[in-house]
């Protein structure tokens, strides 16, 4: 069974930094893209950053220049380095992976699907 587990959230003052990690575990055949989404109270979930297996990354305009997404393919892990955090960055951050599980592959499925982590709270406040 495939799982995505996030870690690294917490409370930080404005201008501070946090690093989120997302580890995919289980019987994995392949991971194409990994990404981070966030959802603030009363708002829709939005894409923060995503990265493909070859390292191509894209970011929401609101985080460009402050956040950096990276990935360790050997560890099936993605990271989100968040610098110069602002109160408006406060949200639950969710990891997402476009992933094909090994049992799905062997049962005849050849296209990946979305997997989600449980979310980690990031609070930016003085």
PDB file of C-alpha atoms in Angstrom:
ATOM      1  CA  UNK A   1       0.000   0.000   0.000  1.00  0.00           C
ATOM      2  CA  UNK A   2       1.384   3.340  -1.036  1.00  0.00           C
ATOM      3  CA  UNK A   3       1.517   6.183   1.445  1.00  0.00           C
ATOM      4  CA  UNK A   4       2.712   9.762   1.372  1.00  0.00           C
ATOM      5  CA  UNK A   5       3.869  11.091   4.718  1.00  0.00           C
ATOM      6  CA  UNK A   6       4.578  14.783   5.250  1.00  0.00           C
ATOM      7  CA  UNK A   7       6.671  16.281   8.010  1.00  0.00           C
ATOM      8  CA  UNK A   8       8.242  19.596   8.941  1.00  0.00           C
ATOM      9  CA  UNK A   9       5.267  21.847   9.550  1.00  0.00           C
ATOM     10  CA  UNK A  10       4.908  24.063  12.573  1.00  0.00           C
ATOM     11  CA  UNK A  11       4.677  27.590  13.917  1.00  0.00           C
ATOM     12  CA  UNK A  12       7.108  30.196  12.658  1.00  0.00           C
ATOM     13  CA  UNK A  13       7.377  33.964  12.862  1.00  0.00           C
ATOM     14  CA  UNK A  14       7.020  36.126   9.760  1.00  0.00           C
ATOM     15  CA  UNK A  15      10.276  36.159   7.845  1.00  0.00           C
ATOM     16  CA  UNK A  16      11.227  32.742   9.140  1.00  0.00           C
ATOM     17  CA  UNK A  17      11.830  29.471   7.317  1.00  0.00           C
ATOM     18  CA  UNK A  18      10.526  25.936   7.335  1.00  0.00           C
ATOM     19  CA  UNK A  19      11.377  22.848   5.339  1.00  0.00           C
ATOM     20  CA  UNK A  20       8.667  20.343   4.526  1.00  0.00           C
ATOM     21  CA  UNK A  21       9.388  16.753   3.547  1.00  0.00           C
ATOM     22  CA  UNK A  22       7.175  14.236   1.792  1.00  0.00           C
ATOM     23  CA  UNK A  23       8.208  10.609   1.675  1.00  0.00           C
ATOM     24  CA  UNK A  24       6.412   8.128  -0.551  1.00  0.00           C
ATOM     25  CA  UNK A  25       6.553   4.568   0.716  1.00  0.00           C
ATOM     26  CA  UNK A  26       5.187   1.198  -0.287  1.00  0.00           C
ATOM     27  CA  UNK A  27       5.363  -0.785  -3.466  1.00  0.00           C
ATOM     28  CA  UNK A  28       6.028   1.924  -6.039  1.00  0.00           C
ATOM     29  CA  UNK A  29       6.588   1.311  -9.714  1.00  0.00           C
ATOM     30  CA  UNK A  30       7.185   4.905 -10.755  1.00  0.00           C
ATOM     31  CA  UNK A  31       6.613   8.503  -9.715  1.00  0.00           C
ATOM     32  CA  UNK A  32       6.314  11.144 -12.375  1.00  0.00           C
ATOM     33  CA  UNK A  33       5.535  14.422 -10.648  1.00  0.00           C
ATOM     34  CA  UNK A  34       5.462  15.385  -6.994  1.00  0.00           C
ATOM     35  CA  UNK A  35       4.021  18.570  -5.649  1.00  0.00           C
ATOM     36  CA  UNK A  36       2.818  20.607  -2.731  1.00  0.00           C
ATOM     37  CA  UNK A  37      -0.638  22.090  -2.372  1.00  0.00           C
ATOM     38  CA  UNK A  38      -2.053  24.160   0.441  1.00  0.00           C
ATOM     39  CA  UNK A  39      -5.464  24.972   1.787  1.00  0.00           C
ATOM     40  CA  UNK A  40      -6.204  27.869   4.082  1.00  0.00           C
ATOM     41  CA  UNK A  41      -9.435  28.054   6.116  1.00  0.00           C
ATOM     42  CA  UNK A  42     -12.357  28.976   3.905  1.00  0.00           C
ATOM     43  CA  UNK A  43     -10.296  28.741   0.738  1.00  0.00           C
ATOM     44  CA  UNK A  44      -9.852  26.197  -2.004  1.00  0.00           C
ATOM     45  CA  UNK A  45      -6.810  23.982  -2.199  1.00  0.00           C
ATOM     46  CA  UNK A  46      -4.177  25.557  -4.431  1.00  0.00           C
ATOM     47  CA  UNK A  47      -0.969  24.403  -6.059  1.00  0.00           C
ATOM     48  CA  UNK A  48       2.153  25.771  -4.396  1.00  0.00           C
ATOM     49  CA  UNK A  49       4.905  24.023  -6.342  1.00  0.00           C
ATOM     50  CA  UNK A  50       5.472  20.896  -8.389  1.00  0.00           C
ATOM     51  CA  UNK A  51       8.487  19.069  -9.754  1.00  0.00           C
ATOM     52  CA  UNK A  52       8.848  16.375 -12.398  1.00  0.00           C
ATOM     53  CA  UNK A  53      11.154  13.384 -12.262  1.00  0.00           C
ATOM     54  CA  UNK A  54      13.722  15.241 -14.382  1.00  0.00           C
ATOM     55  CA  UNK A  55      13.743  18.204 -12.011  1.00  0.00           C
ATOM     56  CA  UNK A  56      11.578  20.675 -13.883  1.00  0.00           C
ATOM     57  CA  UNK A  57       9.735  22.813 -11.347  1.00  0.00           C
ATOM     58  CA  UNK A  58       6.909  25.310 -11.409  1.00  0.00           C
ATOM     59  CA  UNK A  59       5.613  27.593  -8.685  1.00  0.00           C
ATOM     60  CA  UNK A  60       2.588  29.634  -7.777  1.00  0.00           C
ATOM     61  CA  UNK A  61       3.257  33.319  -8.373  1.00  0.00           C
ATOM     62  CA  UNK A  62       2.710  34.035  -4.682  1.00  0.00           C
ATOM     63  CA  UNK A  63       5.695  31.907  -3.633  1.00  0.00           C
ATOM     64  CA  UNK A  64       8.179  32.488  -6.458  1.00  0.00           C
ATOM     65  CA  UNK A  65      11.537  33.591  -5.120  1.00  0.00           C
ATOM     66  CA  UNK A  66      10.693  32.435  -1.589  1.00  0.00           C
ATOM     67  CA  UNK A  67       9.946  28.707  -1.898  1.00  0.00           C
ATOM     68  CA  UNK A  68      12.067  26.012  -3.511  1.00  0.00           C
ATOM     69  CA  UNK A  69      10.888  22.519  -4.334  1.00  0.00           C
ATOM     70  CA  UNK A  70      13.361  19.699  -4.718  1.00  0.00           C
ATOM     71  CA  UNK A  71      13.292  15.962  -5.008  1.00  0.00           C
ATOM     72  CA  UNK A  72      15.393  12.921  -4.209  1.00  0.00           C
ATOM     73  CA  UNK A  73      14.277  10.268  -6.683  1.00  0.00           C
ATOM     74  CA  UNK A  74      16.288   7.529  -4.971  1.00  0.00           C
ATOM     75  CA  UNK A  75      14.389   8.155  -1.728  1.00  0.00           C
ATOM     76  CA  UNK A  76      11.007   8.901  -3.348  1.00  0.00           C
ATOM     77  CA  UNK A  77      11.017  12.101  -1.332  1.00  0.00           C
ATOM     78  CA  UNK A  78      10.143  15.688  -2.155  1.00  0.00           C
ATOM     79  CA  UNK A  79      11.041  18.757  -0.161  1.00  0.00           C
ATOM     80  CA  UNK A  80       9.692  22.281   0.052  1.00  0.00           C
ATOM     81  CA  UNK A  81      12.069  24.875   1.428  1.00  0.00           C
ATOM     82  CA  UNK A  82      10.032  27.883   2.496  1.00  0.00           C
ATOM     83  CA  UNK A  83      11.865  31.136   3.234  1.00  0.00           C
ATOM     84  CA  UNK A  84      10.656  34.611   4.141  1.00  0.00           C
ATOM     85  CA  UNK A  85       7.342  33.187   5.277  1.00  0.00           C
ATOM     86  CA  UNK A  86       4.362  35.491   5.472  1.00  0.00           C
ATOM     87  CA  UNK A  87       1.132  35.228   7.481  1.00  0.00           C
ATOM     88  CA  UNK A  88      -0.719  34.560   4.236  1.00  0.00           C
ATOM     89  CA  UNK A  89       1.300  31.356   3.845  1.00  0.00           C
ATOM     90  CA  UNK A  90      -0.587  29.916   6.809  1.00  0.00           C
ATOM     91  CA  UNK A  91      -2.397  26.788   5.648  1.00  0.00           C
ATOM     92  CA  UNK A  92      -2.443  23.018   5.725  1.00  0.00           C
ATOM     93  CA  UNK A  93       0.142  21.838   3.236  1.00  0.00           C
ATOM     94  CA  UNK A  94      -0.541  18.621   1.348  1.00  0.00           C
ATOM     95  CA  UNK A  95       1.900  16.503  -0.593  1.00  0.00           C
ATOM     96  CA  UNK A  96       0.764  15.094  -3.915  1.00  0.00           C
ATOM     97  CA  UNK A  97       2.356  12.476  -6.134  1.00  0.00           C
ATOM     98  CA  UNK A  98       1.501  11.368  -9.634  1.00  0.00           C
ATOM     99  CA  UNK A  99       2.349   7.748  -8.978  1.00  0.00           C
ATOM    100  CA  UNK A 100       1.951   4.238 -10.338  1.00  0.00           C
ATOM    101  CA  UNK A 101       1.916   1.514  -7.718  1.00  0.00           C
ATOM    102  CA  UNK A 102       3.579  -1.779  -8.500  1.00  0.00           C
ATOM    103  CA  UNK A 103       0.411  -3.823  -7.985  1.00  0.00           C
ATOM    104  CA  UNK A 104      -1.501  -1.511 -10.294  1.00  0.00           C
ATOM    105  CA  UNK A 105       1.155  -1.931 -12.966  1.00  0.00           C
ATOM    106  CA  UNK A 106       1.086  -5.704 -12.728  1.00  0.00           C
ATOM    107  CA  UNK A 107      -2.733  -5.678 -12.899  1.00  0.00           C
ATOM    108  CA  UNK A 108      -2.566  -3.862 -16.212  1.00  0.00           C
ATOM    109  CA  UNK A 109      -2.744  -0.197 -15.276  1.00  0.00           C
ATOM    110  CA  UNK A 110      -0.016   1.805 -16.981  1.00  0.00           C
ATOM    111  CA  UNK A 111      -0.981   5.381 -16.167  1.00  0.00           C
ATOM    112  CA  UNK A 112      -0.202   6.975 -12.823  1.00  0.00           C
ATOM    113  CA  UNK A 113      -2.825   8.473 -10.557  1.00  0.00           C
ATOM    114  CA  UNK A 114      -2.904  11.005  -7.758  1.00  0.00           C
ATOM    115  CA  UNK A 115      -1.915  10.127  -4.230  1.00  0.00           C
ATOM    116  CA  UNK A 116      -2.207  12.547  -1.322  1.00  0.00           C
ATOM    117  CA  UNK A 117      -0.617  12.893   2.073  1.00  0.00           C
ATOM    118  CA  UNK A 118      -2.549  13.658   5.220  1.00  0.00           C
ATOM    119  CA  UNK A 119      -1.372  17.269   5.406  1.00  0.00           C
ATOM    120  CA  UNK A 120       0.839  19.256   7.743  1.00  0.00           C
ATOM    121  CA  UNK A 121      -0.063  22.563   9.360  1.00  0.00           C
ATOM    122  CA  UNK A 122       2.080  25.619   8.700  1.00  0.00           C
ATOM    123  CA  UNK A 123       1.283  28.671  10.796  1.00  0.00           C
ATOM    124  CA  UNK A 124       3.075  31.975  10.275  1.00  0.00           C
ATOM    125  CA  UNK A 125       2.380  34.332  13.132  1.00  0.00           C
ATOM    126  CA  UNK A 126       4.144  36.662  15.536  1.00  0.00           C
TER     127      UNK A 126
END
